[in-house]
Short mmCIF file of C-alpha atoms and ligand atoms in Angstrom, two decimals:
data_model
loop_
_atom_site.label_atom_id
_atom_site.label_comp_id
_atom_site.label_asym_id
_atom_site.label_seq_id
_atom_site.Cartn_x
_atom_site.Cartn_y
_atom_site.Cartn_z
CA MET A 1 22.80 242.51 172.95
CA LEU A 2 24.21 240.96 169.52
CA LYS A 3 25.24 243.44 167.37
CA ASP A 4 23.18 242.36 164.22
CA GLN A 5 21.00 245.62 163.43
CA ALA A 6 19.15 244.01 160.83
CA LEU A 7 17.72 241.46 162.89
CA GLN A 8 17.03 243.90 166.23
CA GLU A 9 14.87 245.68 163.08
CA GLU A 10 12.68 242.71 162.83
CA TRP A 11 9.62 241.17 164.88
CA LEU A 12 11.65 238.19 166.66
CA VAL A 13 9.96 235.32 168.63
CA ALA A 14 10.22 235.84 172.29
CA CYS A 15 7.80 232.83 173.39
CA ARG A 16 4.53 231.19 173.48
CA SER A 17 1.67 233.41 174.18
CA GLN A 18 0.70 230.46 176.52
CA ASP A 19 4.17 231.19 178.50
CA VAL A 20 3.02 234.65 179.77
CA GLN A 21 0.53 234.33 182.55
CA GLU A 22 0.45 235.93 186.00
CA ALA A 23 4.02 235.78 186.76
CA PRO A 24 7.05 237.83 184.93
CA ILE A 25 9.07 235.50 182.56
CA GLN A 26 12.50 236.06 181.61
CA VAL A 27 13.27 235.37 177.74
CA ILE A 28 16.78 236.26 176.25
CA LEU A 29 16.80 237.19 172.63
CA MET A 30 19.77 238.40 170.54
CA GLY A 31 22.23 238.02 174.27
CA GLU A 32 19.72 240.30 176.10
CA ARG A 33 17.57 239.77 179.11
CA LEU A 34 13.66 240.27 179.03
CA ALA A 35 11.34 240.30 181.41
CA ILE A 36 8.36 239.33 179.42
CA PHE A 37 4.84 240.67 181.62
CA ARG A 38 1.10 240.17 181.11
CA ASN A 39 -1.21 242.87 182.44
CA SER A 40 -5.06 243.89 181.76
CA LYS A 41 -3.63 245.91 178.46
CA GLY A 42 -1.23 243.15 176.87
CA VAL A 43 1.96 241.74 177.20
CA HIS A 44 5.01 244.08 177.81
CA ALA A 45 8.70 243.83 177.15
CA PHE A 46 11.07 245.23 179.45
CA LYS A 47 14.94 245.11 179.90
CA ASP A 48 15.49 242.91 182.93
CA LEU A 49 17.35 245.42 184.51
CA CYS A 50 15.75 247.38 187.57
CA ILE A 51 17.32 250.54 187.16
CA HIS A 52 17.73 250.86 191.21
CA ARG A 53 20.50 248.24 191.84
CA GLY A 54 20.37 246.28 188.85
CA ALA A 55 18.07 243.22 190.19
CA ALA A 56 16.12 240.89 187.40
CA LEU A 57 12.39 242.40 187.04
CA SER A 58 11.38 239.07 185.53
CA LEU A 59 11.65 237.68 189.60
CA GLY A 60 9.27 240.02 190.62
CA GLU A 61 5.42 239.70 190.24
CA VAL A 62 2.99 242.09 188.59
CA LYS A 63 0.55 243.93 190.88
CA ASN A 64 -2.02 246.37 189.99
CA ASP A 65 -0.77 245.89 186.33
CA CYS A 66 2.49 247.26 187.20
CA LEU A 67 5.76 245.07 187.27
CA VAL A 68 7.05 245.38 190.93
CA CYS A 69 10.47 244.27 191.55
CA PRO A 70 11.61 241.71 193.82
CA TYR A 71 14.51 243.39 195.35
CA HIS A 72 12.90 246.57 196.94
CA GLY A 73 9.62 246.72 195.29
CA TRP A 74 10.15 249.62 192.93
CA GLU A 75 6.75 249.63 190.66
CA TYR A 76 7.13 250.11 186.96
CA GLU A 77 3.86 250.75 184.96
CA ASP A 78 3.81 249.26 181.18
CA LYS A 79 5.19 252.45 179.63
CA GLY A 80 8.48 251.80 182.00
CA ASP A 81 7.99 254.66 184.26
CA CYS A 82 8.32 253.85 187.74
CA VAL A 83 5.07 255.24 189.61
CA LYS A 84 6.17 253.72 193.20
CA ILE A 85 9.37 253.71 195.39
CA PRO A 86 8.19 252.17 198.70
CA GLN A 87 11.20 253.42 200.36
CA LEU A 88 10.70 257.46 199.55
CA PRO A 89 10.00 259.56 202.11
CA GLU A 90 6.55 261.17 201.97
CA GLY A 91 6.74 264.40 200.25
CA LYS A 92 9.60 263.45 198.13
CA SER A 93 8.97 262.42 194.23
CA ILE A 94 9.83 259.76 192.63
CA PRO A 95 13.20 260.71 190.25
CA LYS A 96 12.02 261.23 186.35
CA LYS A 97 15.10 258.82 185.35
CA ALA A 98 13.83 255.75 187.47
CA LYS A 99 12.38 254.21 184.19
CA ALA A 100 12.74 250.41 182.83
CA THR A 101 13.91 250.15 179.41
CA THR A 102 10.92 249.25 177.05
CA TYR A 103 10.91 247.42 173.62
CA SER A 104 8.03 247.16 171.33
CA CYS A 105 5.85 244.07 172.06
CA VAL A 106 2.99 242.32 170.27
CA GLU A 107 0.97 238.86 170.94
CA LYS A 108 -0.08 237.75 167.49
CA TYR A 109 -0.77 234.08 166.08
CA GLY A 110 -0.40 232.44 169.70
CA LEU A 111 3.17 233.83 170.16
CA ILE A 112 4.72 237.02 171.90
CA TRP A 113 7.15 238.89 169.24
CA VAL A 114 9.86 241.70 170.31
CA ASN A 115 11.44 244.07 167.87
CA LEU A 116 14.48 245.51 169.48
CA ALA A 117 15.23 248.26 167.71
CA GLY A 118 11.83 249.79 168.08
CA ASN A 119 10.99 250.62 164.32
CA GLU A 120 8.17 248.40 164.75
CA PRO A 121 7.92 247.07 160.98
CA GLU A 122 4.98 246.08 159.26
CA PHE A 123 3.66 242.38 160.58
CA PHE A 124 3.58 239.52 157.92
CA LYS A 125 0.53 237.85 157.47
CA TYR A 126 -0.21 233.92 158.47
CA PRO A 127 -3.34 233.33 156.69
CA GLU A 128 -4.54 229.78 158.34
CA MET A 129 -4.65 231.57 162.02
CA GLU A 130 -7.11 234.34 161.10
CA SER A 131 -9.61 231.62 159.24
CA ASP A 132 -12.07 229.02 161.04
CA GLU A 133 -11.33 226.43 158.46
CA TRP A 134 -7.74 225.49 159.82
CA ARG A 135 -6.76 224.13 162.84
CA ASN A 136 -3.29 225.01 164.58
CA VAL A 137 -1.37 223.78 166.76
CA ILE A 138 1.44 226.02 168.27
CA TRP A 139 4.65 223.56 168.51
CA GLY A 140 8.34 224.66 170.05
CA PRO A 141 10.26 226.26 172.37
CA GLN A 142 13.33 223.25 170.75
CA GLU A 143 16.50 224.38 171.89
CA ALA A 144 19.83 223.61 169.57
CA GLU A 145 23.35 225.16 170.11
CA ALA A 146 23.55 226.77 166.84
CA LEU A 147 22.76 229.72 164.98
CA PRO A 148 19.05 230.29 163.87
CA PRO A 149 20.16 230.35 160.09
CA ARG A 150 21.71 226.75 160.38
CA ILE A 151 17.99 225.79 161.68
CA VAL A 152 15.78 227.62 159.23
CA GLU A 153 18.08 226.43 156.15
CA ASN A 154 17.51 222.82 157.46
CA PHE A 155 13.89 223.40 157.30
CA LEU A 156 14.23 224.54 154.07
CA ASP A 157 16.57 221.66 152.82
CA VAL A 158 14.47 219.00 150.66
CA GLY A 159 17.62 216.71 150.02
CA HIS A 160 18.14 215.53 153.76
CA LEU A 161 14.21 214.56 153.94
CA ALA A 162 14.97 211.16 152.61
CA VAL A 163 18.04 210.89 154.34
CA VAL A 164 17.70 212.20 157.72
CA HIS A 165 13.87 211.83 158.01
CA GLN A 166 13.83 208.20 156.45
CA GLY A 167 10.94 206.45 157.18
CA TYR A 168 9.34 209.53 157.93
CA LEU A 169 9.40 211.93 155.81
CA GLY A 170 10.96 210.18 152.96
CA GLU A 171 12.47 207.02 151.41
CA GLU A 172 15.77 205.25 150.63
CA SER A 173 14.62 204.57 147.40
CA HIS A 174 13.15 207.69 146.25
CA ARG A 175 16.08 210.20 146.97
CA GLU A 176 16.05 212.07 143.78
CA ILE A 177 14.52 215.66 143.48
CA GLU A 178 13.34 216.93 140.41
CA PRO A 179 14.20 220.33 139.24
CA TYR A 180 12.15 223.28 140.16
CA LYS A 181 12.27 227.09 140.52
CA MET A 182 12.41 229.77 143.25
CA ASN A 183 10.24 232.33 142.17
CA GLU A 184 9.81 235.70 143.36
CA ALA A 185 6.36 237.53 142.83
CA GLU A 186 4.31 240.55 144.49
CA GLY A 187 7.05 240.56 147.64
CA ARG A 188 6.78 236.98 148.02
CA MET A 189 9.75 234.25 147.24
CA TYR A 190 8.64 230.75 146.88
CA SER A 191 9.78 227.61 145.38
CA ASP A 192 7.40 225.55 142.98
CA GLU A 193 5.66 222.29 144.36
CA ILE A 194 8.34 219.63 144.94
CA ARG A 195 7.21 216.14 144.70
CA ILE A 196 8.41 214.33 147.70
CA PHE A 197 7.65 210.44 147.97
CA GLN A 198 6.18 209.79 151.66
CA PRO A 199 6.29 206.55 153.22
CA ASP A 200 3.05 207.64 155.47
CA ALA A 201 2.12 210.87 154.24
CA ASP A 202 -1.07 211.41 155.75
CA GLY A 203 -1.28 208.65 158.77
CA THR A 204 -2.95 206.05 156.84
CA GLY A 205 0.20 203.93 156.85
CA VAL A 206 -0.01 204.09 152.93
CA ALA A 207 3.12 205.35 150.85
CA LYS A 208 2.31 208.26 148.10
CA TYR A 209 3.78 211.52 146.60
CA VAL A 210 2.90 214.44 148.26
CA TYR A 211 3.93 218.41 146.78
CA TYR A 212 5.96 220.62 149.10
CA THR A 213 6.39 224.36 148.84
CA TYR A 214 8.52 226.87 150.63
CA GLU A 215 8.04 230.08 151.06
CA ILE A 216 10.77 232.82 152.67
CA VAL A 217 8.65 235.03 154.77
CA ARG A 218 11.18 237.15 157.17
CA PRO A 219 14.59 236.42 157.90
CA LEU A 220 14.26 234.00 160.67
CA THR A 221 10.58 233.07 159.66
CA VAL A 222 10.21 230.71 156.69
CA ARG A 223 6.52 228.30 155.40
CA PHE A 224 5.92 225.14 153.99
CA THR A 225 2.99 223.69 152.46
CA LYS A 226 2.28 220.22 152.18
CA ARG A 227 -0.36 219.41 149.32
CA ASP A 228 -1.97 215.65 149.15
CA ALA A 229 -3.29 215.82 145.38
CA GLU A 230 -5.15 213.17 146.20
CA ASN A 231 -7.78 214.15 148.91
CA ASP A 232 -6.91 218.04 148.11
CA THR A 233 -5.60 218.88 151.53
CA LEU A 234 -3.07 220.74 153.16
CA MET A 235 -0.77 221.13 155.94
CA THR A 236 1.70 224.47 156.74
CA ILE A 237 4.14 224.90 158.83
CA LEU A 238 5.28 228.31 159.56
CA LEU A 239 8.61 228.25 161.34
CA THR A 240 10.32 231.13 163.31
CA VAL A 241 13.59 230.82 165.40
CA ARG A 242 14.90 233.06 168.22
CA PRO A 243 17.99 234.16 168.30
CA MET A 244 18.94 233.80 171.90
CA SER A 245 23.17 234.58 172.03
CA GLU A 246 26.04 233.98 170.41
CA THR A 247 25.66 230.29 170.14
CA HIS A 248 21.96 229.25 170.61
CA SER A 249 18.57 229.50 169.18
CA VAL A 250 15.06 228.23 169.75
CA ALA A 251 12.73 226.63 167.69
CA TYR A 252 9.12 227.62 167.22
CA GLY A 253 6.39 226.68 165.02
CA ILE A 254 2.67 227.01 163.66
CA LEU A 255 1.13 223.88 162.46
CA SER A 256 -1.93 224.30 160.49
CA PHE A 257 -4.28 221.51 158.80
CA ASN A 258 -7.39 222.03 156.68
CA TYR A 259 -8.42 218.69 157.39
CA ASP A 260 -8.91 216.38 160.40
CA THR A 261 -5.76 214.50 161.23
CA GLY A 262 -7.44 212.18 163.59
CA GLN A 263 -4.47 213.26 166.15
CA SER A 264 -4.43 214.97 169.34
CA ASP A 265 -2.19 218.43 170.00
CA GLU A 266 0.08 216.22 171.93
CA GLU A 267 0.38 213.75 169.00
CA ILE A 268 1.20 215.92 166.34
CA ILE A 269 3.90 218.04 168.58
CA ALA A 270 5.76 214.43 169.77
CA PHE A 271 6.00 213.77 166.17
CA GLN A 272 7.06 217.19 165.25
CA ASP A 273 9.38 216.76 168.62
CA LEU A 274 11.07 213.76 166.89
CA ILE A 275 11.67 215.35 163.67
CA PHE A 276 13.70 218.06 165.32
CA ALA A 277 15.40 215.56 167.20
CA GLN A 278 16.75 214.12 163.87
CA ASP A 279 17.77 217.38 162.88
CA LYS A 280 19.21 218.57 165.99
CA PRO A 281 22.94 216.72 165.49
CA ILE A 282 23.15 217.94 162.33
CA VAL A 283 22.84 221.65 162.31
CA GLU A 284 24.53 221.68 165.76
CA ASN A 285 27.39 220.12 164.16
CA GLN A 286 27.62 221.58 160.79
CA LYS A 287 29.96 224.11 159.59
CA PRO A 288 29.16 225.69 156.36
CA GLU A 289 31.35 228.52 157.55
CA GLU A 290 34.65 226.15 157.26
CA LEU A 291 33.49 225.82 153.11
CA PRO A 292 35.50 227.53 150.57
CA LEU A 293 32.78 229.79 149.15
CA ASP A 294 33.42 228.74 145.49
CA LEU A 295 32.88 225.28 146.33
CA GLN A 296 29.58 226.16 148.52
CA VAL A 297 28.43 227.64 145.24
CA GLU A 298 29.98 224.82 142.28
CA LEU A 299 28.82 221.88 144.65
CA SER A 300 25.34 222.96 145.05
CA LEU A 301 22.66 220.77 143.50
CA ILE A 302 19.15 221.71 142.18
CA SER A 303 17.71 220.51 145.25
CA ASP A 304 19.38 223.45 146.54
CA ARG A 305 17.44 225.59 145.43
CA VAL A 306 15.61 227.03 148.57
CA SER A 307 18.47 227.00 150.82
CA ILE A 308 20.32 229.16 148.73
CA ALA A 309 17.73 231.45 147.69
CA TYR A 310 17.45 232.15 151.59
CA ARG A 311 21.36 232.44 151.75
CA GLN A 312 21.08 235.05 149.07
CA TYR A 313 17.53 236.59 150.89
CA LEU A 314 19.57 237.15 154.56
CA LYS A 315 22.34 239.01 152.23
CA LYS A 316 19.83 241.47 150.60
CA CYS A 317 18.22 241.92 154.50
CA GLY A 318 22.11 242.90 155.73
CA VAL A 319 21.41 240.18 158.08
CA VAL A 320 25.12 238.84 159.45
CA LEU A 321 24.46 236.60 162.57
CA GLY A 322 25.63 233.25 161.57
CA THR A 323 25.31 233.60 157.73
CA ALA A 324 29.36 233.35 157.68
FE1 LIG B 401 14.93 246.56 192.20
FE2 LIG B 401 16.37 248.25 194.35
S1 LIG B 401 16.84 246.55 192.59
S2 LIG B 401 13.85 248.07 193.44
CO1 LIG B 402 14.64 217.76 158.75
#
């Protein structure tokens, strides 16, 4: 398992709810192989390792609410205790040590979250998904060969919109970013509204200014709100990233709208995939760790304030993975 204690103590996204149906699945989180399965009581995460001969439990099946090993059929109930060993002679009891390693696991906001350290911190709130007034679309998984902070920082980066996403989220003629501040209040860390010129802000083909706000929610979970001042509509995106291994991350999002976009879920997802595909070569080849620290600070612009606040936040949380 990757050693970052601060991240192990977080709720980290493992997969989408819809990924866990009747069969168990394997998910790699912080370098650890997990078997995630669903039974009548909910969703559970085990270390993907049978205590008998080390087979991957994720290749097994769920039977009578138990996870059954694919190799010799040992059956584990959801707390991890082995309750059946088919080969055991009659009258012999199951050894106490026949147990699967379990991790804290919850299903919330259309995603499955795992807390590796078992401290079960309080869960953040995403009110858009607790209200009937919003339409929510789950986006991802999208994998990148980059550490999670690269993907999060890129999402928080205002200056790249009119360059990398020119024609989609910005225009070459409007690259300037007006000064804004980061705010900290009641435990929240969020930006002022930032005015961004968009070529086609609401899908009608009309260019106009919209207002972006960014908020740092957790080390690998951030959100963004786009406000259209003309018709007073809001779109929010909750981005959360699964740290997979030393080299890979997987991004997931919840896209929320308080208005009718006139698009299908598939169209909304396809647009987000396109934006991610534009960012991917940038984050996969970016090496901020090779820059001298003083220059990293000195050459930052006002438009980099959200990204800088994010770096400081990670430091405060004690996250080390990918922050060098
Ligand atoms: Fe799992 Fe033997 S390895 S039952
Ligand atoms: Co981007």
